[in-house]
Tab-separated table of C-alpha atoms in Angstrom:
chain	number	residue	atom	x	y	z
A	1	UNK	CA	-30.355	10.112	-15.830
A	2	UNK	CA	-30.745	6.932	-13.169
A	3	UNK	CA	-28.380	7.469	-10.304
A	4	UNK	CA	-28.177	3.595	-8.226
A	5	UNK	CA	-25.202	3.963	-5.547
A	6	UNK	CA	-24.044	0.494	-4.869
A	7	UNK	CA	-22.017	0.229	-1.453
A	8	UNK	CA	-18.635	-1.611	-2.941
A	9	UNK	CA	-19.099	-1.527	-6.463
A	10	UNK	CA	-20.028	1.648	-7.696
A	11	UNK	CA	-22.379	4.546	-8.326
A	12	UNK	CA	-24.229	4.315	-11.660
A	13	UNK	CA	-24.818	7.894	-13.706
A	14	UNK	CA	-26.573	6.226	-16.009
A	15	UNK	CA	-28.220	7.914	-18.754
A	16	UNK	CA	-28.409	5.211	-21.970
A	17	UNK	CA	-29.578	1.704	-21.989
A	18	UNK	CA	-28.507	-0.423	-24.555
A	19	UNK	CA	-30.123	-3.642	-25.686
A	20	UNK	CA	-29.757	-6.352	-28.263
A	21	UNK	CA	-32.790	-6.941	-29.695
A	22	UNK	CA	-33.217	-11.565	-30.543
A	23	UNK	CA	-32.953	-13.187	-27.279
A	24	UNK	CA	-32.933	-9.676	-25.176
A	25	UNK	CA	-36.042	-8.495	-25.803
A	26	UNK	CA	-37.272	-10.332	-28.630
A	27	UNK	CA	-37.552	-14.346	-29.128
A	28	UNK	CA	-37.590	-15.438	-32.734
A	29	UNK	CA	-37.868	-11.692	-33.970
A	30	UNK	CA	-41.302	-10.824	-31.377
A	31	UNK	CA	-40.922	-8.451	-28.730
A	32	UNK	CA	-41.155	-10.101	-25.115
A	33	UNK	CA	-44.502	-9.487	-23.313
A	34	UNK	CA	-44.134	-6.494	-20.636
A	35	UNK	CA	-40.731	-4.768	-22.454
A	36	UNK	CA	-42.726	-2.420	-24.189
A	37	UNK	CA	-44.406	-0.876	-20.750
A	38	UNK	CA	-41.328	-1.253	-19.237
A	39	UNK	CA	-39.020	0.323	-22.390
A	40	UNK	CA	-41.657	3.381	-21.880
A	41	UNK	CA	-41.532	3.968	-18.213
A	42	UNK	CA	-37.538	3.875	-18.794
A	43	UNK	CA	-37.246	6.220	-21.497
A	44	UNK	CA	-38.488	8.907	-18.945
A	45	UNK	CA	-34.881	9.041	-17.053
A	46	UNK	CA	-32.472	7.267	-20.116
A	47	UNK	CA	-32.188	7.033	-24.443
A	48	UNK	CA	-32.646	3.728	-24.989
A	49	UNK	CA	-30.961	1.591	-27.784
A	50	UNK	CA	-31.442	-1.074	-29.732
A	51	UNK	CA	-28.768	-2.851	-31.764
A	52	UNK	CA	-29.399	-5.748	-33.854
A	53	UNK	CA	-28.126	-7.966	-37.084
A	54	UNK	CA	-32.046	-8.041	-37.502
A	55	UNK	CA	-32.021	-11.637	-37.964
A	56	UNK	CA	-35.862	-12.282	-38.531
A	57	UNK	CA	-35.933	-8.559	-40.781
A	58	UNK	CA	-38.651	-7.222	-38.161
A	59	UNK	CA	-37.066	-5.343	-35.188
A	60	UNK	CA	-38.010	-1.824	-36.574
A	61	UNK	CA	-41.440	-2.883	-37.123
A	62	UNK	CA	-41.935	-4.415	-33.534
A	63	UNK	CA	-39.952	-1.305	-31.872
A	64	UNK	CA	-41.917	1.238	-33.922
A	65	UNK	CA	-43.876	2.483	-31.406
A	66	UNK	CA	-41.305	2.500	-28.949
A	67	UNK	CA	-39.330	5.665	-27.197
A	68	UNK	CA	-36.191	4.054	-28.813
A	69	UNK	CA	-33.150	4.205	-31.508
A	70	UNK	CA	-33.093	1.164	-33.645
A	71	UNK	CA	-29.578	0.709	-35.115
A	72	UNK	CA	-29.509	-2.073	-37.639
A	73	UNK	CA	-26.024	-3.858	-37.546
A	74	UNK	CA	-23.696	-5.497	-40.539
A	75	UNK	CA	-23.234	-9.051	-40.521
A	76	UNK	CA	-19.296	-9.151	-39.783
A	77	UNK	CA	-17.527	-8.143	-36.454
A	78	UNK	CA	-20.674	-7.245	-34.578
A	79	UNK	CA	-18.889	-7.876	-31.224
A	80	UNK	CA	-16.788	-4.463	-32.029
A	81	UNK	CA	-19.545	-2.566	-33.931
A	82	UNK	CA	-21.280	-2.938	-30.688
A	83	UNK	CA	-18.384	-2.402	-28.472
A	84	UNK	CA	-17.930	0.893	-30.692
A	85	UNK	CA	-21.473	1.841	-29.982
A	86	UNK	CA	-21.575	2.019	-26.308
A	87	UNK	CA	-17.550	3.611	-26.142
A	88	UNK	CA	-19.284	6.538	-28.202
A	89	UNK	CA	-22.434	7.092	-25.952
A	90	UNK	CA	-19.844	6.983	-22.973
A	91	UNK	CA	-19.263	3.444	-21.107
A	92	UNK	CA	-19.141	4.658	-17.858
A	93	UNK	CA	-23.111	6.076	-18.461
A	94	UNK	CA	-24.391	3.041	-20.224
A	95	UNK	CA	-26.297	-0.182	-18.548
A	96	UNK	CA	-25.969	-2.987	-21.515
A	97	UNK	CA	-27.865	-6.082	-22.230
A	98	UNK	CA	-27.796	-9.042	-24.124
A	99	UNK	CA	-27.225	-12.661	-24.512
A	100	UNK	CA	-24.860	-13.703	-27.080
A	101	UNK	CA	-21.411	-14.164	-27.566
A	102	UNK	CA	-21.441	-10.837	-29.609
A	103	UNK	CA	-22.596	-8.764	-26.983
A	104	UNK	CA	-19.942	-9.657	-24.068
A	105	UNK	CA	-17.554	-6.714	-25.451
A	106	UNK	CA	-19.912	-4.297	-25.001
A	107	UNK	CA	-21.470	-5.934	-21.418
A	108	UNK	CA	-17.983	-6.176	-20.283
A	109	UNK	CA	-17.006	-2.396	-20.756
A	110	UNK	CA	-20.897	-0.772	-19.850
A	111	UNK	CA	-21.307	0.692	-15.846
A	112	UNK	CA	-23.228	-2.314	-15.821
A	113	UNK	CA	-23.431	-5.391	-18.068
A	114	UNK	CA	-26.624	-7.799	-17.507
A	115	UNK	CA	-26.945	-10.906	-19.318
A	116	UNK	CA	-29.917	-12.387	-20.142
A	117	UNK	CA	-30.935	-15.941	-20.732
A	118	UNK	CA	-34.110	-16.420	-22.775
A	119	UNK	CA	-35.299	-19.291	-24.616
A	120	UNK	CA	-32.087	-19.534	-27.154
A	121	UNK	CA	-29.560	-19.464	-24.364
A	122	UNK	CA	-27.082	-17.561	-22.713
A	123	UNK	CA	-23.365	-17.232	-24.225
A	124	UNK	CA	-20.553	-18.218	-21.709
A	125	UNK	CA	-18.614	-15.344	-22.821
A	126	UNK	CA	-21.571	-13.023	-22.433
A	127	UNK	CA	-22.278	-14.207	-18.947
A	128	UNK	CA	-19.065	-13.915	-17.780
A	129	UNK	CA	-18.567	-10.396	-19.164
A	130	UNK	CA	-21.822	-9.153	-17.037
A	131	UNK	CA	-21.925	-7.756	-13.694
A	132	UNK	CA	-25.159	-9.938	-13.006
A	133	UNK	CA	-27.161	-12.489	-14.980
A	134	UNK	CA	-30.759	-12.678	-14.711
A	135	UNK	CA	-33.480	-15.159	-16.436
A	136	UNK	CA	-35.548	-12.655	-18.666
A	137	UNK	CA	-35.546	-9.643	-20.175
A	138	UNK	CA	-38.511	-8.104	-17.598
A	139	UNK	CA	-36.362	-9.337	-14.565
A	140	UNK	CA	-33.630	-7.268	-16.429
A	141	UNK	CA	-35.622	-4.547	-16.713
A	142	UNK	CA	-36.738	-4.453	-13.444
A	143	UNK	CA	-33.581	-4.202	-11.877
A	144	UNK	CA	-33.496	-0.366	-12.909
A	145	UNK	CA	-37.065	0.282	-12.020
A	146	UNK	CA	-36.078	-1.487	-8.606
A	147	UNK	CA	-32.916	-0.549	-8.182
A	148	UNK	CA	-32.821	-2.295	-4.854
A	149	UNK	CA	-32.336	-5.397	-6.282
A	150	UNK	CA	-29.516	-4.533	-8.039
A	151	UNK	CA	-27.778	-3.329	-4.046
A	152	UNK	CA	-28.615	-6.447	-2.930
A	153	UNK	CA	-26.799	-8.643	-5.602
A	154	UNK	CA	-23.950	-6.536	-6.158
A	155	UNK	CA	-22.947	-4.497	-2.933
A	156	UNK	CA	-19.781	-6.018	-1.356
């Protein structure tokens, strides 16, 4: 569990992460240099997810040696199937992130939504779904293992 109190938002109990894998943590199917170190120092205080289409048929072979569930999504209505996913780990305890249109359902109803903008792009509706919106995946990730930053952008 990651406890981050946030003077006028909220205090986090979070205890899952959830990710989209292509432009989360991977571009063009390949895992982003520095997630995996980062993926392994978070597992120690939250389950971490990954839920993909698997566009590029390789996410379980680059998250293999990861402390993670890889969840491998149907082609239609991912926006709910993902929206489903985090509502059954609990909302409340979940940090999200993602990128793409599909993902602003479940960014919008995690404790805390991050977008992420990689080298395919940011969706409008994703971005305006998150609580903040960073440039990378690491930056993403570091706002848990630095939770300071994430006091800084979203205390009132």
């Amino acid at each position: 569990m990651l406890t981050i109190d946030i003077p006028g938002f909220k205090v986090l109990e979070l205890a899952h992460l959830v990710l989209d894998y292509n432009g989360t943590v991977a571009v063009d199917g390949r895992l982003v240099p520095g997630v995996a170190e980062r993926l392994e120092t978070l597992a120690q205080d939250l389950q971490i997810h990954v839920i993909t289409a698997d566009t590029f048929g390789i996410v379980r072979q680059q998250m293999a040696h990861l402390p993670c569930q890889v969840s491998i999504l149907g082609k239609e209505s991912q926006a709910e199937a993902k929206l489903r996913y985090v509502q059954q780990l609990g909302a409340g305890q979940t940090v999200a992130m993602g990128n793409g249109r599909n993902d602003r359902l479940m960014l919008q109803a995690a404790g805390l939504g991050v977008a992420i903008m990689l080298a395919e792009g940011a969706s409008g509706e994703a971005i305006r779904a998150a609580d903040v919106m960073v440039r990378s995946i690491t930056d993403a990730l570091d706002l848990l293992l630095n939770p300071l930053r994430l006091t800084a952008t979203l205390r009132s």
